[in-house]
Amino acid sequence: MRILYINHYAGSPLHGMEFRPYYLAREWVKAGHEVHIVAADYSHLRQRNPELTAKYADQDIDGIRYTWCKTPRYEGNGVKRVVNIFRFLGRLMGLSGRYLRDWKPDVVIASSTYPLDTIPAAFIANRTGAQLVYEVHDLWPLTPVEVGGMSPKHPFIRLLQWAEDFGYRKADTVVSMLPCARDYMMAHGMAPEKYVVIPNGVDVAEWQGKPEPLPAEHRMRLAELKAQKRFILGYAGGHGLANALDYLLQAASLIRQDPALADKLQVVLVGDGPDKAALVAQAQSLGLDNVSFLPAIAKRAVPAFLAECDALYIGWRKLPIYRFGINPNKLFDYMMAARPVLHSVEAGNDMVAESGCGVSVAVEDPAAIADGIRSLLATTPNARGRMGAAGKQFVLAKHDYAVLARRFLQGLR
């Protein structure tokens, strides 16, 4: 089968995030399918973007044919990003002749976060008789309205809403990463039988064999904490507003004020991001000697860090958009590490509670997070080990990309 996968922001092991298109496509190639990915040459998500001198460039990565489309650079979510989006769509239409004549796909997947790519995808699918799949990452335009504060009457938002409704109506299959979005999608024109949930997952192969070792700074700090017999609550990832790390610091302050626990806990935060400096300043103002900040590490070294922790933290903001479900890659990494998870969450789903791999507490509530920490501290090592094992079993059964890739194709109508 020939699969055309359109994803503006698609990444690869050579370029960085986002990895989902690569992982799914790699599994399909292993199964004997031909996969072409079309992506923009510039994405704010990638660590390294391909360099183009012409409008298009083809590249083979692990048997997947990538076609990069030249687009202008941008920063933030302003006008330049909108220009980048429309340039990509124009380039995609410029490529359509290739797929109408030279390489006719059997399946066309529109998967660019924003829904405008459903239009050229539907054009190609209609002209070639291919199945059209609309893969939904986030609900656009609802996300920029509810989270970004844009007016639903803004012309660009109206255009996005039209394109989203178009995708739900025209697609043969709607693949949702959000497990609780069916009713919303039906209200916007989707027939219920089109709905298939294929969440994010993990590449199990990345967890096999020895992980990349930690940098010396990280090894030394963790060794010091272990010598002090500290309970290490770890976090690995971005230090941004959405990660709710400020509430974790407030919870650490509450634990520090508890004489029975003051010397038992150490929160270790590994990563970087726009709010890291503010978080370091917050920890200093609170006098938090039970919080350590360490630099970001390579993706392949993350398993080595997680293995050194006694438990792991992931938190969220209190946002209405999460009622449709959450699908965090970080949580799958935590589960694969077989460590119990402290989850500060209010959403349509909670995989920590579902799998029994940790403790779930309220969002934006330092006292509740502190209580969750106390619960984990009071839990025996054997019980924490059982929690971690339950999480790993859960992710292997339901979130291995080899499993998800098969389910994706099985879900096609």
Coordinates of C-alpha atoms in Angstrom, one line a residue:
M1 CA 0.0 0.0 0.0
R2 CA 1.2 3.5 -0.8
I3 CA 0.7 6.0 2.1
L4 CA 1.1 9.8 1.7
Y5 CA 1.6 11.4 5.1
I6 CA 1.2 15.2 5.1
N7 CA 2.6 16.7 8.3
H8 CA 3.9 20.3 8.3
Y9 CA 6.1 19.7 11.4
A10 CA 7.2 16.1 10.8
G11 CA 10.6 15.3 12.2
S12 CA 13.1 12.4 12.3
P13 CA 16.0 11.1 14.3
L14 CA 18.2 13.4 12.2
H15 CA 16.2 16.5 12.9
G16 CA 14.3 16.1 16.2
M17 CA 10.6 16.5 17.0
E18 CA 7.9 15.8 16.1
F19 CA 8.5 12.0 16.0
R20 CA 5.1 10.5 15.7
P21 CA 5.0 10.6 11.8
Y22 CA 8.4 9.0 11.7
Y23 CA 7.7 6.2 14.1
L24 CA 4.4 5.3 12.4
A25 CA 5.9 5.5 8.9
R26 CA 8.9 3.4 9.9
E27 CA 6.6 0.6 11.2
W28 CA 4.6 0.7 8.0
V29 CA 7.7 0.5 5.9
K30 CA 8.8 -2.6 7.9
A31 CA 5.4 -4.1 7.1
G32 CA 6.1 -3.7 3.4
H33 CA 4.2 -0.4 2.7
E34 CA 5.6 2.6 0.8
V35 CA 5.5 5.8 2.7
H36 CA 6.1 9.4 1.6
I37 CA 6.1 12.2 4.2
V38 CA 5.7 15.8 3.0
A39 CA 6.8 18.4 5.5
A40 CA 8.0 22.0 5.7
D41 CA 11.7 22.6 5.8
Y42 CA 11.3 25.0 8.8
S43 CA 9.6 24.0 12.0
H44 CA 10.0 25.6 15.5
L45 CA 9.8 22.1 17.0
R46 CA 13.0 20.7 15.4
Q47 CA 16.5 20.9 16.8
R48 CA 17.8 20.9 13.3
N49 CA 16.0 21.9 10.1
P50 CA 17.0 20.7 6.6
E51 CA 18.6 23.3 4.4
L52 CA 17.0 23.8 1.0
T53 CA 18.3 25.8 -2.0
A54 CA 15.3 24.9 -4.2
K55 CA 11.6 24.7 -3.6
Y56 CA 11.7 21.0 -2.8
A57 CA 14.2 18.4 -1.7
D58 CA 13.7 14.6 -1.3
Q59 CA 15.5 12.6 1.4
D60 CA 15.4 8.9 2.3
I61 CA 15.4 8.3 6.1
D62 CA 15.1 4.6 7.2
G63 CA 13.2 3.7 4.0
I64 CA 10.8 6.7 4.3
R65 CA 10.8 9.2 1.5
Y66 CA 10.7 12.7 3.0
T67 CA 9.9 15.6 0.7
W68 CA 10.9 18.9 2.3
C69 CA 9.1 22.1 1.1
K70 CA 10.9 25.4 1.3
T71 CA 9.1 27.8 3.7
P72 CA 10.0 31.1 5.5
R73 CA 11.3 31.1 9.0
Y74 CA 9.1 32.5 11.9
E75 CA 9.2 33.0 15.6
G76 CA 6.2 32.8 17.9
N77 CA 2.6 32.6 16.8
G78 CA 2.3 35.9 14.8
V79 CA 1.8 36.8 11.2
K80 CA 5.1 35.1 10.0
R81 CA 3.9 31.7 11.2
V82 CA 0.6 32.2 9.3
V83 CA 2.7 33.1 6.2
N84 CA 4.7 29.9 6.8
I85 CA 1.6 27.8 6.9
F86 CA 0.2 29.2 3.7
R87 CA 3.5 28.9 1.9
F88 CA 3.6 25.2 2.9
L89 CA 0.1 24.6 1.6
G90 CA 1.0 26.3 -1.7
R91 CA 4.1 24.1 -2.0
L92 CA 2.0 21.0 -1.2
M93 CA -0.4 21.9 -4.0
G94 CA 2.6 22.4 -6.3
L95 CA 3.6 18.8 -5.5
S96 CA 0.1 17.4 -6.2
G97 CA 1.0 16.5 -9.8
R98 CA 3.6 14.0 -8.5
Y99 CA 0.9 12.2 -6.6
L100 CA -1.7 12.4 -9.4
R101 CA 0.6 11.0 -12.1
D102 CA 3.9 9.4 -10.8
W103 CA 3.1 8.0 -7.4
K104 CA -0.6 7.5 -6.8
P105 CA -1.3 6.9 -3.1
D106 CA -3.8 4.5 -1.6
V107 CA -4.1 6.5 1.6
V108 CA -3.6 10.2 2.2
I109 CA -3.2 11.4 5.8
A110 CA -3.7 15.1 6.7
S111 CA -1.9 15.6 10.0
S112 CA -0.5 19.1 10.5
T113 CA -2.1 20.2 13.9
Y114 CA -3.9 23.0 12.1
P115 CA -6.7 21.7 9.8
L116 CA -6.0 23.6 6.6
D117 CA -4.0 20.7 5.1
T118 CA -7.2 18.7 4.8
I119 CA -8.0 20.8 1.7
P120 CA -5.0 19.8 -0.5
A121 CA -5.1 16.3 1.0
A122 CA -8.8 15.9 0.0
F123 CA -8.0 17.2 -3.5
I124 CA -5.2 14.5 -3.9
A125 CA -7.3 11.7 -2.4
N126 CA -10.3 12.6 -4.6
R127 CA -8.3 12.7 -7.8
T128 CA -6.5 9.4 -7.1
G129 CA -9.3 7.4 -5.4
A130 CA -7.3 7.2 -2.2
Q131 CA -8.8 7.0 1.3
L132 CA -8.6 10.3 3.2
V133 CA -7.6 10.2 6.8
Y134 CA -7.8 13.3 9.0
E135 CA -5.4 12.9 11.9
V136 CA -6.2 15.3 14.8
H137 CA -3.5 16.3 17.2
D138 CA -5.1 19.2 19.0
L139 CA -8.5 20.7 18.4
W140 CA -7.9 23.7 16.2
P141 CA -9.3 26.4 16.2
L142 CA -10.6 25.6 19.7
T143 CA -7.1 25.5 21.2
P144 CA -5.9 29.0 20.0
V145 CA -9.3 30.4 21.2
E146 CA -9.5 28.8 24.6
V147 CA -5.7 28.7 25.4
G148 CA -4.4 31.5 23.2
G149 CA -7.3 33.9 23.8
M150 CA -8.1 34.6 20.2
S151 CA -11.5 35.7 19.3
P152 CA -13.8 33.1 17.6
K153 CA -14.8 35.8 15.2
H154 CA -11.2 36.5 14.0
P155 CA -11.1 35.8 10.2
F156 CA -8.2 33.3 10.6
I157 CA -10.1 31.4 13.3
R158 CA -13.2 31.3 11.1
L159 CA -11.1 29.9 8.3
L160 CA -9.7 27.2 10.6
Q161 CA -13.2 26.3 11.8
W162 CA -14.4 25.9 8.2
A163 CA -11.3 23.7 7.4
E164 CA -11.8 21.6 10.6
D165 CA -15.5 20.9 9.8
F166 CA -14.5 20.2 6.2
G167 CA -12.0 17.5 7.4
Y168 CA -14.6 15.8 9.6
R169 CA -17.1 15.7 6.8
K170 CA -14.8 14.7 3.9
A171 CA -12.5 12.2 5.6
D172 CA -13.1 8.5 5.4
T173 CA -11.5 8.0 8.8
V174 CA -10.8 10.5 11.6
V175 CA -7.8 9.4 13.7
S176 CA -7.9 11.2 17.0
M177 CA -5.0 11.4 19.5
L178 CA -7.6 12.7 22.0
P179 CA -9.6 9.9 23.6
C180 CA -12.6 12.1 24.7
A181 CA -13.2 14.2 21.6
R182 CA -15.8 12.1 19.8
D183 CA -18.9 14.2 20.7
Y184 CA -17.1 17.4 19.8
M185 CA -16.2 16.0 16.4
M186 CA -19.7 14.7 15.8
A187 CA -21.0 18.2 16.6
H188 CA -18.8 19.5 13.8
G189 CA -19.9 17.1 11.1
M190 CA -18.1 13.8 11.7
A191 CA -20.1 10.6 11.3
P192 CA -19.6 8.5 14.5
E193 CA -18.3 5.4 12.6
K194 CA -15.3 7.4 11.3
Y195 CA -13.8 7.9 14.8
V196 CA -10.7 6.0 15.7
V197 CA -8.4 6.8 18.7
I198 CA -4.7 6.2 18.1
P199 CA -2.8 7.9 20.9
N200 CA 0.9 8.8 21.0
G201 CA 3.4 6.1 22.1
V202 CA 6.9 5.1 22.6
D203 CA 9.6 3.5 20.5
V204 CA 10.4 0.4 22.6
A205 CA 13.7 -0.1 20.8
E206 CA 15.0 3.1 22.3
W207 CA 14.6 1.5 25.8
Q208 CA 16.4 -1.7 24.9
G209 CA 20.1 -2.1 25.6
K210 CA 22.2 0.4 27.5
P211 CA 21.0 4.1 27.5
E212 CA 23.4 6.9 26.7
P213 CA 25.2 7.8 29.9
L214 CA 24.4 10.9 31.9
P215 CA 26.8 13.9 31.8
A216 CA 29.3 14.0 34.7
E217 CA 27.4 16.9 36.4
H218 CA 24.2 14.9 36.6
R219 CA 26.0 11.7 37.7
M220 CA 27.8 13.5 40.5
R221 CA 24.7 15.3 41.8
L222 CA 22.6 12.2 41.8
A223 CA 25.3 10.2 43.6
E224 CA 25.5 12.9 46.3
L225 CA 21.8 12.7 46.9
K226 CA 21.8 8.9 47.0
A227 CA 24.6 9.0 49.6
Q228 CA 22.4 11.3 51.6
K229 CA 19.6 8.7 51.3
R230 CA 17.3 11.3 49.7
F231 CA 14.0 10.3 48.0
I232 CA 14.5 11.7 44.5
L233 CA 11.4 13.0 42.7
G234 CA 12.5 13.6 39.2
Y235 CA 11.3 15.7 36.2
A236 CA 12.7 15.6 32.7
G237 CA 11.5 18.0 30.1
G238 CA 10.6 21.5 29.2
H239 CA 10.5 24.3 31.8
G240 CA 7.5 26.2 30.5
L241 CA 4.3 27.6 31.8
A242 CA 2.3 24.5 30.7
N243 CA 4.4 22.2 32.8
A244 CA 3.1 23.6 36.1
L245 CA 6.5 23.3 37.8
D246 CA 5.9 26.4 39.9
Y247 CA 3.2 24.5 41.9
L248 CA 5.7 21.6 42.4
L249 CA 8.2 24.1 43.9
Q250 CA 5.5 25.4 46.3
A251 CA 4.7 21.8 47.3
A252 CA 8.5 21.2 47.9
S253 CA 8.4 24.2 50.2
L254 CA 5.5 22.7 52.2
I255 CA 7.5 19.4 52.5
R256 CA 10.6 21.3 53.6
Q257 CA 8.5 22.9 56.4
D258 CA 7.5 19.5 57.7
P259 CA 10.2 18.5 60.3
A260 CA 9.6 14.8 59.7
L261 CA 10.2 15.0 56.0
A262 CA 12.5 18.1 55.5
D263 CA 15.7 16.0 54.9
K264 CA 14.1 13.1 53.0
L265 CA 12.9 14.7 49.7
Q266 CA 14.9 16.1 46.8
V267 CA 13.2 17.4 43.7
V268 CA 15.5 17.2 40.7
L269 CA 14.5 19.1 37.5
V270 CA 16.4 18.3 34.3
G271 CA 15.8 20.4 31.2
D272 CA 15.5 23.9 29.9
G273 CA 12.8 26.3 28.7
P274 CA 11.5 29.8 28.7
D275 CA 10.5 29.8 32.4
K276 CA 13.6 28.1 33.9
A277 CA 15.2 31.3 35.1
A278 CA 12.0 32.3 36.8
L279 CA 11.7 28.9 38.4
V280 CA 15.3 29.1 39.7
A281 CA 14.6 32.5 41.2
Q282 CA 11.4 31.2 42.8
A283 CA 13.3 28.3 44.4
Q284 CA 15.9 30.7 45.7
S285 CA 13.3 33.1 47.1
L286 CA 11.6 30.1 48.9
G287 CA 15.0 28.9 50.2
L288 CA 14.5 25.5 48.6
D289 CA 17.6 23.5 49.3
N290 CA 15.5 20.4 48.5
V291 CA 15.3 21.3 44.8
S292 CA 18.0 20.9 42.2
F293 CA 18.1 22.2 38.7
L294 CA 20.3 20.4 36.1
P295 CA 20.8 21.2 32.4
A296 CA 18.9 19.5 29.6
I297 CA 20.3 16.1 28.4
A298 CA 20.1 14.2 25.1
K299 CA 16.9 12.3 24.5
R300 CA 18.8 9.0 24.6
A301 CA 20.2 9.8 28.0
V302 CA 16.7 10.4 29.5
P303 CA 16.2 6.7 30.4
A304 CA 19.5 6.8 32.5
F305 CA 18.2 9.8 34.5
L306 CA 14.7 8.4 35.1
A307 CA 16.3 5.1 36.3
E308 CA 18.1 7.1 39.1
C309 CA 14.8 8.5 40.4
D310 CA 12.5 7.1 43.1
A311 CA 9.4 8.7 41.5
L312 CA 8.6 11.1 38.7
Y313 CA 6.4 14.2 38.4
I314 CA 4.2 15.5 35.6
G315 CA 1.8 18.4 36.0
W316 CA -0.7 20.4 34.1
R317 CA -2.5 23.7 34.2
K318 CA -6.2 23.9 34.8
L319 CA -7.4 24.4 31.2
P320 CA -10.9 23.5 29.9
I321 CA -9.3 22.2 26.6
Y322 CA -8.0 19.2 28.6
R323 CA -11.6 17.9 28.9
F324 CA -11.1 16.2 25.5
G325 CA -8.2 14.2 26.9
I326 CA -4.4 14.4 27.2
N327 CA -1.7 12.4 25.5
P328 CA 1.7 13.3 26.9
N329 CA 4.8 11.7 25.5
K330 CA 6.6 12.4 28.7
L331 CA 4.2 10.2 30.6
F332 CA 5.0 7.2 28.3
D333 CA 8.7 7.7 29.0
Y334 CA 8.0 7.7 32.7
M335 CA 6.0 4.5 32.4
M336 CA 8.7 2.8 30.4
A337 CA 11.2 3.7 33.2
A338 CA 9.0 1.6 35.5
R339 CA 8.9 4.3 38.1
P340 CA 5.8 5.5 40.1
V341 CA 4.3 8.7 38.8
L342 CA 3.0 11.7 40.7
H343 CA 0.4 13.2 38.3
S344 CA -1.2 16.6 39.0
V345 CA -4.1 16.5 36.5
E346 CA -7.6 17.5 35.7
A347 CA -8.5 16.1 32.3
G348 CA -10.9 13.8 30.4
N349 CA -8.6 10.9 31.0
D350 CA -5.9 9.9 33.4
M351 CA -3.5 7.1 32.4
V352 CA -1.8 7.1 35.8
A353 CA -5.1 6.3 37.6
E354 CA -6.1 3.9 34.7
S355 CA -2.9 1.9 34.9
G356 CA -2.4 2.1 38.7
C357 CA 1.2 3.4 38.2
G358 CA 1.2 6.1 40.7
V359 CA -0.7 8.9 42.5
S360 CA -3.0 11.4 40.9
V361 CA -3.8 14.7 42.6
A362 CA -5.5 18.0 41.9
V363 CA -4.0 20.6 39.5
E364 CA -2.6 24.0 40.5
D365 CA -2.8 22.9 44.2
P366 CA 0.5 22.8 46.1
A367 CA -1.1 21.2 49.2
A368 CA -2.5 18.4 47.1
I369 CA 0.8 17.9 45.3
A370 CA 2.6 17.8 48.7
D371 CA 0.1 15.2 50.0
G372 CA 0.9 13.1 46.9
I373 CA 4.6 13.4 47.7
R374 CA 3.9 12.3 51.3
S375 CA 1.9 9.3 50.0
L376 CA 4.8 8.2 47.8
L377 CA 7.3 8.7 50.7
A378 CA 5.1 6.5 52.9
T379 CA 4.8 3.8 50.3
T380 CA 7.2 0.8 50.6
P381 CA 9.9 0.3 47.9
N382 CA 8.1 -3.0 46.9
A383 CA 4.8 -1.2 46.5
R384 CA 6.4 1.5 44.4
G385 CA 8.1 -1.2 42.3
R386 CA 4.7 -2.7 41.6
M387 CA 3.3 0.7 40.6
G388 CA 6.2 1.2 38.2
A389 CA 5.8 -2.3 36.7
A390 CA 2.1 -1.7 36.2
G391 CA 2.9 1.5 34.2
K392 CA 5.4 -0.3 32.0
Q393 CA 3.1 -3.1 31.2
F394 CA 0.3 -0.6 30.4
V395 CA 2.5 1.3 27.9
L396 CA 3.9 -1.8 26.3
A397 CA 0.4 -3.2 25.7
K398 CA -1.3 0.0 24.5
H399 CA 1.4 2.5 23.4
D400 CA 4.1 0.7 21.6
Y401 CA 4.4 2.3 18.1
A402 CA 4.5 -1.1 16.5
V403 CA 1.1 -1.8 18.0
L404 CA -0.3 1.7 17.2
A405 CA 0.9 1.5 13.6
R406 CA -1.1 -1.8 13.1
R407 CA -4.1 -0.3 14.8
F408 CA -3.9 2.8 12.6
L409 CA -4.2 0.8 9.4
Q410 CA -6.8 -1.6 10.8
G411 CA -8.9 1.4 11.7
L412 CA -9.2 2.6 8.1
R413 CA -12.7 2.3 6.7

